[in-house]
Tab-separated table of C-alpha atoms and ligand atoms in Angstrom:
chain	number	residue	atom	x	y	z
C	1	MET	CA	134.420	105.789	106.063
C	2	PRO	CA	130.795	104.760	105.244
C	3	ASN	CA	129.771	104.105	101.621
C	4	THR	CA	128.371	107.129	99.855
C	5	TYR	CA	125.531	106.670	97.426
C	6	ASP	CA	123.774	109.277	95.316
C	7	PHE	CA	120.447	108.086	96.726
C	8	ALA	CA	119.355	106.067	99.747
C	9	ILE	CA	115.752	104.895	99.648
C	10	ILE	CA	114.312	103.690	102.894
C	11	GLY	CA	111.336	101.385	102.380
C	12	ALA	CA	111.152	98.718	99.676
C	13	GLY	CA	107.383	98.747	99.175
C	14	VAL	CA	105.831	99.735	95.883
C	15	PHE	CA	106.593	103.469	96.305
C	16	GLY	CA	110.241	102.950	97.265
C	17	ALA	CA	110.897	100.288	94.625
C	18	TRP	CA	109.476	102.355	91.746
C	19	THR	CA	111.350	105.433	92.953
C	20	ALA	CA	114.580	103.413	93.047
C	21	ARG	CA	113.905	102.235	89.492
C	22	TYR	CA	113.577	105.785	88.191
C	23	LEU	CA	116.549	107.143	90.110
C	24	ARG	CA	118.765	104.264	89.021
C	25	ARG	CA	117.764	104.852	85.392
C	26	SER	CA	119.372	108.282	85.628
C	27	GLY	CA	122.717	106.523	86.135
C	28	ALA	CA	122.891	107.363	89.851
C	29	SER	CA	124.066	104.950	92.538
C	30	VAL	CA	121.178	103.798	94.716
C	31	VAL	CA	120.836	101.823	97.918
C	32	LEU	CA	117.439	100.454	98.915
C	33	ILE	CA	116.909	99.613	102.580
C	34	ASP	CA	114.056	97.823	104.310
C	35	ALA	CA	113.565	96.790	107.918
C	36	TYR	CA	111.594	93.619	107.118
C	37	GLY	CA	112.302	92.947	103.430
C	38	PRO	CA	110.671	93.964	100.128
C	39	GLY	CA	106.903	93.344	100.099
C	40	ASN	CA	107.049	91.858	103.612
C	41	SER	CA	103.811	90.718	105.198
C	42	ARG	CA	103.606	93.727	107.541
C	43	SER	CA	103.885	96.189	104.657
C	44	SER	CA	100.923	97.597	102.753
C	45	SER	CA	102.463	96.340	99.519
C	46	GLY	CA	102.742	92.816	100.953
C	47	GLY	CA	99.231	91.648	100.025
C	48	GLU	CA	98.631	89.035	97.337
C	49	THR	CA	96.579	91.282	95.076
C	50	ARG	CA	95.696	94.938	94.533
C	51	ILE	CA	93.058	96.404	92.235
C	52	LEU	CA	94.219	98.510	89.320
C	53	ARG	CA	91.391	100.776	88.189
C	54	THR	CA	91.299	104.156	86.505
C	55	GLY	CA	87.906	105.236	87.910
C	56	TYR	CA	88.197	107.737	90.761
C	57	GLY	CA	84.811	109.457	90.528
C	58	PRO	CA	85.338	112.996	89.251
C	59	ASP	CA	88.980	113.058	90.424
C	60	GLU	CA	91.003	113.678	87.281
C	61	LEU	CA	94.393	113.644	89.005
C	62	TYR	CA	94.252	110.013	90.177
C	63	THR	CA	92.418	108.921	87.028
C	64	ARG	CA	95.268	110.321	84.938
C	65	TRP	CA	97.885	108.863	87.295
C	66	ALA	CA	96.313	105.417	87.032
C	67	MET	CA	96.165	105.811	83.232
C	68	ARG	CA	99.855	106.766	83.254
C	69	SER	CA	100.785	103.839	85.502
C	70	VAL	CA	99.110	101.187	83.322
C	71	PRO	CA	101.622	101.311	80.422
C	72	LEU	CA	104.524	101.610	82.885
C	73	TRP	CA	103.474	98.446	84.708
C	74	ARG	CA	103.034	96.737	81.318
C	75	GLU	CA	106.441	97.873	80.136
C	76	PHE	CA	108.048	96.582	83.339
C	77	PHE	CA	106.295	93.206	83.092
C	78	ALA	CA	107.284	92.893	79.408
C	79	GLU	CA	110.897	93.733	80.238
C	80	THR	CA	111.166	91.175	83.022
C	81	GLY	CA	109.037	88.504	81.341
C	82	ARG	CA	106.804	88.174	84.433
C	83	ASP	CA	103.225	89.221	83.717
C	84	LEU	CA	101.828	90.066	87.128
C	85	PHE	CA	98.633	91.732	85.938
C	86	GLN	CA	95.323	89.909	85.533
C	87	ARG	CA	92.799	91.632	83.299
C	88	THR	CA	89.700	90.719	85.297
C	89	GLY	CA	87.808	93.966	84.685
C	90	VAL	CA	86.823	96.259	87.563
C	91	MET	CA	83.224	97.255	88.228
C	92	TRP	CA	81.759	100.009	90.385
C	93	VAL	CA	78.314	99.059	91.628
C	94	SER	CA	76.105	101.942	92.539
C	95	ASP	CA	72.795	103.601	91.816
C	96	ALA	CA	71.529	106.247	89.470
C	97	SER	CA	71.579	108.971	92.107
C	98	ASP	CA	75.294	108.492	92.898
C	99	ALA	CA	77.133	111.534	91.530
C	100	HIS	CA	80.527	109.898	92.148
C	101	VAL	CA	79.877	107.108	89.672
C	102	TRP	CA	78.070	109.301	87.129
C	103	GLN	CA	80.896	111.808	87.113
C	104	MET	CA	83.379	108.970	86.845
C	105	TRP	CA	81.505	107.648	83.813
C	106	GLU	CA	81.674	111.081	82.190
C	107	LEU	CA	85.345	111.564	83.001
C	108	LEU	CA	86.402	108.117	81.788
C	109	ASN	CA	84.560	108.747	78.522
C	110	ARG	CA	86.131	112.183	78.120
C	111	LEU	CA	89.597	110.726	78.705
C	112	GLY	CA	89.003	107.845	76.333
C	113	VAL	CA	89.049	105.023	78.902
C	114	ARG	CA	87.032	102.048	77.688
C	115	CYS	CA	84.064	101.493	80.005
C	116	GLU	CA	80.611	100.078	79.939
C	117	LYS	CA	77.433	101.047	81.765
C	118	LEU	CA	75.256	98.256	83.181
C	119	ASN	CA	71.755	98.505	84.637
C	120	ALA	CA	70.107	96.214	87.213
C	121	PRO	CA	68.842	93.618	84.669
C	122	ASP	CA	72.304	93.572	82.978
C	123	LEU	CA	73.907	92.938	86.366
C	124	SER	CA	71.665	90.045	87.307
C	125	ARG	CA	71.937	88.480	83.834
C	126	ARG	CA	75.730	88.682	83.693
C	127	TYR	CA	76.467	87.911	87.314
C	128	PRO	CA	73.560	85.795	88.621
C	129	HIS	CA	75.653	84.753	91.649
C	130	LEU	CA	75.859	88.397	92.842
C	131	ARG	CA	72.808	90.219	94.256
C	132	PHE	CA	72.894	93.971	94.176
C	133	SER	CA	69.254	94.709	94.906
C	134	ASP	CA	70.112	98.313	95.829
C	135	ALA	CA	72.091	98.947	92.649
C	136	ALA	CA	70.651	100.356	89.463
C	137	LEU	CA	73.900	101.390	87.820
C	138	ALA	CA	77.312	99.827	87.421
C	139	VAL	CA	80.322	101.003	85.483
C	140	LEU	CA	82.699	98.320	84.266
C	141	GLU	CA	86.257	99.010	83.129
C	142	PRO	CA	86.987	95.871	81.113
C	143	GLU	CA	90.697	96.663	80.612
C	144	SER	CA	91.382	97.112	84.317
C	145	GLY	CA	92.110	94.324	86.754
C	146	VAL	CA	94.369	93.067	89.483
C	147	LEU	CA	98.092	93.368	90.147
C	148	MET	CA	99.823	90.482	91.912
C	149	ALA	CA	101.124	92.887	94.512
C	150	ARG	CA	103.848	91.260	96.579
C	151	HIS	CA	105.173	89.362	93.569
C	152	ALA	CA	105.339	92.637	91.644
C	153	VAL	CA	107.419	94.233	94.433
C	154	ASP	CA	109.642	91.170	94.490
C	155	ALA	CA	110.096	91.396	90.704
C	156	LEU	CA	110.892	95.115	90.948
C	157	VAL	CA	113.552	94.591	93.600
C	158	LYS	CA	115.114	91.610	91.771
C	159	ASP	CA	115.309	93.760	88.662
C	160	LEU	CA	116.895	96.599	90.657
C	161	LEU	CA	119.562	94.201	91.927
C	162	GLN	CA	120.321	93.208	88.360
C	163	HIS	CA	120.784	96.892	87.595
C	164	ARG	CA	123.292	97.216	90.432
C	165	VAL	CA	121.047	98.827	93.007
C	166	GLU	CA	122.277	97.676	96.389
C	167	TYR	CA	119.718	96.244	98.808
C	168	ARG	CA	120.147	96.054	102.594
C	169	THR	CA	117.945	94.738	105.382
C	170	ALA	CA	118.214	97.334	108.158
C	171	ALA	CA	115.921	99.399	110.364
C	172	VAL	CA	116.726	103.077	109.919
C	173	VAL	CA	116.242	105.453	112.846
C	174	GLU	CA	114.845	108.971	112.685
C	175	PRO	CA	117.330	111.430	111.209
C	176	LYS	CA	117.729	114.579	113.299
C	177	GLY	CA	118.997	118.072	112.609
C	178	LYS	CA	118.494	120.842	110.100
C	179	GLY	CA	119.864	121.682	106.684
C	180	ARG	CA	121.730	118.912	104.893
C	181	LEU	CA	121.640	115.312	106.112
C	182	GLU	CA	124.948	113.530	105.542
C	183	GLU	CA	124.049	110.034	106.695
C	184	ILE	CA	121.385	107.901	108.278
C	185	LYS	CA	121.874	105.472	111.130
C	186	THR	CA	120.442	102.012	111.484
C	187	ARG	CA	119.286	100.413	114.734
C	188	SER	CA	122.344	98.178	114.664
C	189	GLY	CA	124.579	101.264	114.638
C	190	GLU	CA	125.598	101.289	110.976
C	191	SER	CA	125.834	104.609	109.082
C	192	ILE	CA	124.784	104.984	105.460
C	193	ALA	CA	125.825	108.169	103.675
C	194	ALA	CA	124.072	109.494	100.595
C	195	GLY	CA	123.451	112.693	98.671
C	196	THR	CA	119.657	112.446	98.948
C	197	PHE	CA	117.395	110.301	101.119
C	198	VAL	CA	113.866	109.160	100.280
C	199	PHE	CA	111.741	107.807	103.111
C	200	ALA	CA	109.054	105.604	101.543
C	201	CYS	CA	108.099	103.961	104.818
C	202	GLY	CA	104.330	103.587	104.441
C	203	ALA	CA	102.540	103.318	107.789
C	204	TRP	CA	105.859	103.688	109.624
C	205	LEU	CA	106.311	107.316	108.517
C	206	PRO	CA	104.460	108.764	111.535
C	207	LYS	CA	106.507	106.560	113.915
C	208	LEU	CA	109.765	107.534	112.258
C	209	PHE	CA	108.992	111.256	112.032
C	210	PRO	CA	106.669	111.844	115.018
C	211	GLN	CA	107.112	115.629	115.057
C	212	VAL	CA	106.397	116.183	111.385
C	213	LEU	CA	104.064	113.318	110.492
C	214	GLY	CA	102.784	111.917	113.789
C	215	ALA	CA	99.485	113.772	113.400
C	216	ARG	CA	99.372	113.726	109.596
C	217	ILE	CA	99.360	110.035	108.660
C	218	PHE	CA	96.788	107.766	110.277
C	219	PRO	CA	97.500	104.030	109.996
C	220	THR	CA	94.285	102.013	110.241
C	221	ARG	CA	93.726	98.301	110.704
C	222	GLN	CA	92.139	96.660	107.645
C	223	GLU	CA	90.897	93.066	107.553
C	224	VAL	CA	90.850	90.963	104.398
C	225	PHE	CA	89.085	87.611	103.924
C	226	PHE	CA	89.522	84.853	101.384
C	227	LEU	CA	86.537	82.518	101.071
C	228	GLY	CA	86.620	79.036	99.632
C	229	VAL	CA	84.581	78.819	96.411
C	230	PRO	CA	82.063	75.990	95.879
C	231	ALA	CA	83.605	72.728	94.647
C	232	GLY	CA	83.588	72.395	90.883
C	233	SER	CA	82.497	76.001	90.311
C	234	ASP	CA	84.246	78.748	88.395
C	235	SER	CA	81.524	81.372	89.006
C	236	PHE	CA	83.852	83.424	91.185
C	237	SER	CA	86.794	83.396	88.793
C	238	SER	CA	87.528	85.743	85.924
C	239	PRO	CA	85.811	86.217	83.438
C	240	ASN	CA	82.702	85.116	85.350
C	241	MET	CA	83.293	87.750	87.993
C	242	PRO	CA	85.279	90.997	87.721
C	243	ALA	CA	86.785	92.774	90.712
C	244	TRP	CA	83.999	94.975	92.090
C	245	LEU	CA	83.374	97.780	94.540
C	246	HIS	CA	79.929	98.117	96.114
C	247	HIS	CA	79.964	101.870	96.375
C	248	THR	CA	76.432	102.451	97.695
C	249	HIS	CA	76.860	100.116	100.656
C	250	PRO	CA	77.832	101.923	103.911
C	251	ASP	CA	80.628	99.389	104.658
C	252	ARG	CA	82.113	99.965	101.176
C	253	PRO	CA	82.778	96.287	100.441
C	254	TYR	CA	85.007	95.323	97.533
C	255	ALA	CA	85.789	91.884	96.161
C	256	LEU	CA	88.299	90.245	93.866
C	257	PRO	CA	87.802	87.059	91.904
C	258	ASP	CA	89.429	83.787	92.879
C	259	ILE	CA	92.985	84.216	91.605
C	260	GLU	CA	95.543	81.410	91.722
C	261	ASN	CA	92.933	79.376	93.632
C	262	ARG	CA	93.390	81.426	96.807
C	263	GLY	CA	89.629	82.001	97.078
C	264	PHE	CA	87.162	84.874	96.641
C	265	LYS	CA	88.727	87.915	98.292
C	266	ILE	CA	86.552	90.430	100.096
C	267	ALA	CA	87.166	93.354	102.443
C	268	PHE	CA	85.489	96.499	103.715
C	269	ASP	CA	87.082	99.742	102.611
C	270	THR	CA	85.823	101.755	105.604
C	271	HIS	CA	88.715	102.744	107.861
C	272	GLY	CA	89.358	100.437	110.825
C	273	PRO	CA	90.834	101.403	114.205
C	274	GLU	CA	94.278	102.943	114.666
C	275	PHE	CA	97.061	100.399	114.045
C	276	ASP	CA	100.726	99.857	114.874
C	277	PRO	CA	102.410	98.308	111.806
C	278	ASP	CA	105.167	96.634	113.863
C	279	ASN	CA	103.229	95.020	116.688
C	280	GLY	CA	99.533	95.317	115.853
C	281	GLU	CA	97.465	92.112	116.221
C	282	ARG	CA	97.000	90.517	112.811
C	283	MET	CA	94.240	88.014	113.574
C	284	VAL	CA	90.729	88.908	112.410
C	285	SER	CA	87.982	89.062	115.005
C	286	LYS	CA	84.941	86.799	115.261
C	287	THR	CA	82.687	89.862	115.073
C	288	SER	CA	84.204	90.776	111.718
C	289	VAL	CA	83.502	87.327	110.330
C	290	GLU	CA	79.887	87.641	111.498
C	291	ARG	CA	79.571	91.064	109.862
C	292	LEU	CA	81.021	89.637	106.665
C	293	ARG	CA	78.578	86.713	106.681
C	294	LEU	CA	75.625	89.099	107.000
C	295	TYR	CA	76.830	90.945	103.899
C	296	LEU	CA	77.421	87.729	101.970
C	297	LYS	CA	74.011	86.348	102.863
C	298	GLU	CA	72.374	89.278	101.158
C	299	HIS	CA	74.763	89.913	98.262
C	300	VAL	CA	76.759	86.737	97.562
C	301	PRO	CA	74.468	84.015	98.949
C	302	ALA	CA	76.445	81.085	97.506
C	303	LEU	CA	79.332	82.033	99.792
C	304	ALA	CA	77.350	82.963	102.907
C	305	ASP	CA	78.469	79.862	104.805
C	306	SER	CA	81.674	79.235	102.917
C	307	THR	CA	84.902	78.441	104.787
C	308	VAL	CA	87.216	81.350	105.413
C	309	VAL	CA	90.319	79.821	103.853
C	310	GLU	CA	92.700	82.671	104.654
C	311	THR	CA	92.678	86.077	106.326
C	312	ARG	CA	95.055	89.006	106.420
C	313	VAL	CA	95.274	92.123	108.506
C	314	CYS	CA	97.009	94.932	106.725
C	315	GLN	CA	97.071	98.678	107.293
C	316	TYR	CA	96.148	101.736	105.298
C	317	GLU	CA	98.440	104.714	105.798
C	318	ASN	CA	95.857	107.439	105.424
C	319	THR	CA	96.408	111.111	105.022
C	320	TRP	CA	93.556	113.343	106.142
C	321	ASN	CA	91.740	113.134	102.790
C	322	GLY	CA	93.513	110.326	100.917
C	323	ASP	CA	95.909	112.453	98.870
C	324	PHE	CA	99.467	111.126	98.733
C	325	LEU	CA	102.351	112.779	100.531
C	326	ILE	CA	105.285	113.318	98.183
C	327	ASP	CA	107.349	116.208	99.380
C	328	ARG	CA	110.553	117.341	101.013
C	329	HIS	CA	111.178	117.204	104.759
C	330	PRO	CA	110.496	120.711	106.148
C	331	GLU	CA	113.908	121.016	107.820
C	332	LEU	CA	116.232	118.566	106.086
C	333	ASN	CA	116.533	119.772	102.538
C	334	ASN	CA	117.897	116.565	100.989
C	335	VAL	CA	115.287	114.331	102.635
C	336	TRP	CA	112.024	113.409	100.864
C	337	PHE	CA	108.851	111.633	101.924
C	338	ALA	CA	106.841	109.317	99.657
C	339	GLY	CA	103.783	107.854	101.317
C	340	GLY	CA	100.185	108.348	102.330
C	341	GLY	CA	98.989	105.669	99.901
C	342	SER	CA	95.676	105.757	101.847
C	343	GLY	CA	94.358	102.389	100.692
C	344	HIS	CA	94.636	103.162	96.976
C	345	GLY	CA	98.332	103.720	96.293
C	346	PHE	CA	99.601	100.430	94.903
C	347	LYS	CA	98.478	100.881	91.310
C	348	HIS	CA	100.151	104.308	91.218
C	349	GLY	CA	103.643	103.030	92.082
C	350	PRO	CA	105.027	103.829	88.607
C	351	ALA	CA	103.551	107.343	88.553
C	352	VAL	CA	104.873	107.993	92.077
C	353	GLY	CA	108.392	106.921	91.031
C	354	GLU	CA	108.247	109.022	87.890
C	355	TYR	CA	106.909	112.084	89.699
C	356	LEU	CA	109.297	111.940	92.645
C	357	SER	CA	112.378	111.339	90.516
C	358	GLY	CA	111.255	114.280	88.356
C	359	GLN	CA	111.058	116.441	91.462
C	360	ILE	CA	114.459	115.366	92.724
C	361	LEU	CA	116.399	115.245	89.458
C	362	ASN	CA	114.767	117.982	87.387
C	363	ASN	CA	112.954	120.159	89.891
C	364	ALA	CA	109.744	119.376	87.969
C	365	ALA	CA	106.497	121.194	88.757
C	366	ALA	CA	105.024	120.092	92.071
C	367	GLU	CA	101.410	119.017	92.562
C	368	GLN	CA	100.020	120.965	95.477
C	369	ARG	CA	97.790	118.061	96.576
C	370	PHE	CA	100.888	115.991	97.410
C	371	SER	CA	102.539	118.690	99.492
C	372	LEU	CA	103.218	118.407	103.203
C	373	ALA	CA	101.604	121.827	103.659
C	374	SER	CA	98.287	120.464	102.376
C	375	LYS	CA	98.210	117.677	104.977
C	376	GLN	CA	95.735	118.404	107.737
C	377	THR	CA	95.624	116.854	111.186
C	378	TRP	CA	91.935	115.986	110.995
C	379	LYS	CA	90.187	113.419	108.815
C	380	ALA	CA	87.848	114.110	105.903
C	381	ARG	CA	88.246	111.356	103.354
C	382	GLY	CA	87.797	112.703	99.864
C	383	VAL	CA	89.549	110.253	97.552
C	384	TYR	CA	87.675	107.085	96.512
Y	401	FAD	C1	94.016	95.743	102.671
Y	401	FAD	C2	94.558	96.698	101.657
Y	401	FAD	C3	93.993	96.751	100.396
Y	401	FAD	C4	94.486	97.649	99.459
Y	401	FAD	N1	93.940	97.634	98.205
Y	401	FAD	C5	94.483	98.392	97.230
Y	401	FAD	C6	94.026	98.260	95.908
Y	401	FAD	O1	93.159	97.442	95.622
Y	401	FAD	N2	94.603	99.034	94.950
Y	401	FAD	C7	95.602	99.907	95.239
Y	401	FAD	O2	96.084	100.576	94.323
Y	401	FAD	N3	96.070	100.059	96.508
Y	401	FAD	C8	95.532	99.320	97.487
Y	401	FAD	N4	95.993	99.406	98.779
Y	401	FAD	C9	96.992	100.432	99.114
Y	401	FAD	C10	98.396	100.054	98.744
Y	401	FAD	O3	98.651	98.709	99.065
Y	401	FAD	C11	99.366	100.991	99.475
Y	401	FAD	O4	98.998	102.339	99.236
Y	401	FAD	C12	100.794	100.789	98.984
Y	401	FAD	O5	101.155	99.434	99.003
Y	401	FAD	C13	101.741	101.614	99.876
Y	401	FAD	O6	103.064	101.319	99.509
Y	401	FAD	P1	104.286	101.980	100.279
Y	401	FAD	O7	105.484	101.590	99.498
Y	401	FAD	O8	104.015	103.417	100.515
Y	401	FAD	O9	104.277	101.327	101.739
Y	401	FAD	P2	104.672	99.835	102.230
Y	401	FAD	O10	104.329	98.830	101.210
Y	401	FAD	O11	104.082	99.661	103.584
Y	401	FAD	O12	106.250	99.869	102.338
Y	401	FAD	C14	106.913	100.556	103.353
Y	401	FAD	C15	108.177	99.792	103.655
Y	401	FAD	O13	108.991	100.567	104.534
Y	401	FAD	C16	109.688	99.670	105.374
Y	401	FAD	N5	110.120	100.434	106.541
Y	401	FAD	C17	109.354	101.067	107.424
Y	401	FAD	N6	110.084	101.690	108.379
Y	401	FAD	C18	111.376	101.421	108.078
Y	401	FAD	C19	112.610	101.772	108.686
Y	401	FAD	N7	112.652	102.500	109.799
Y	401	FAD	N8	113.747	101.329	108.128
Y	401	FAD	C20	113.730	100.573	106.996
Y	401	FAD	N9	112.573	100.212	106.406
Y	401	FAD	C21	111.411	100.630	106.910
Y	401	FAD	C22	108.654	98.600	105.692
Y	401	FAD	O14	109.237	97.394	106.128
Y	401	FAD	C23	107.929	98.467	104.356
Y	401	FAD	O15	108.437	97.404	103.589
Y	401	FAD	C24	95.535	98.536	99.771
Y	401	FAD	C25	96.112	98.488	101.044
Y	401	FAD	C26	95.636	97.561	101.983
Y	401	FAD	C27	96.268	97.516	103.330
């Protein structure tokens, strides 16, 4: 007879781990399962660092979710004694005609988020090593910063184990049928029975549920570069450089300061080609390095010829417009999806866990933007 848990959560990334935390808090028995391990290097949560910002242009939903997640991350770090947040500040670099950033400025002020407006002379005075010749406006959130992503997932899962959540390494196969699901099967033939199942499988969701999600989640290949900083210089460390997003640039570059001496991190937020999270090639291309150097030459000249000390290839798991998917399976009524982080989900882990556990345990009001029904099969990115 297989073990029966109240909840089985498949996927130990940031969404699955926070959901497990909330469900376990209700006193329920929980098993957390991952094919490659919590925060593994193939997972979207497996990067070193992720930006935590509240600014989302005029989008009040994600602004409020980020605001909600901040104290929950803090509370978790205080509880476990591991502070995995670095308050570097986060800055949007743009120009006066950019409605996204203006509306963000207005919204952040209305919601009481501390932020500061900088003009071109302010930018060049404060950050002489950065050149934003096309930017006349920047909005800085001084309280925001960077989460140490994979370490945070590791800390979450260690804490879950201490609270008697069971963890297993296993690859779960697609559950079939209609109505109530009694158990899931793993590739090695094991069965795991539970009352409710949550699939928080990131970019694997469309592979695992090809009929339902195959055309609704689009994993894309995203390259990340770490550049060596000049010897003896702390110009690219906090507080001399915040995390920043160059919103007016067509490649949508964003950069993070040198944290734990890993180097200046930079990536382009535009969506890359389609990507297979299991077997996709994770070496960056020479062309990408050349494209990066062209950007650096113009905007971060001190690093234009700097050594690439590390690279990563990760994937976004995009929905059509960037809204999360947090909803029930259309045919299996005790199966839930949590995914569609779309390149911005990490910071929201706590709010995702709180929302989904509220849905499951208390039938709380559902946000239409997270519904499966709202997920289109074409792409029109709308969340930044
Ligand atoms: C380059 C990059 C930069 C990003 N920057 C930011 C940022 O600055 N700020 C931010 O907030 N967000 C950012 N994001 C987005 C954020 O990282 C993701 O939205 C978030 O980590 C998604 O978490 P997840 O738990 O949904 O998925 P994942 O972390 O991918 O976890 C899914 C897990 O499911 C497991 N799994 C899959 N299939 C199975 C199976 N069949 N059986 C068992 N286990 C399975 C996998 O092994 C994996 O561990 C970025 C993402 C990338 C790639």
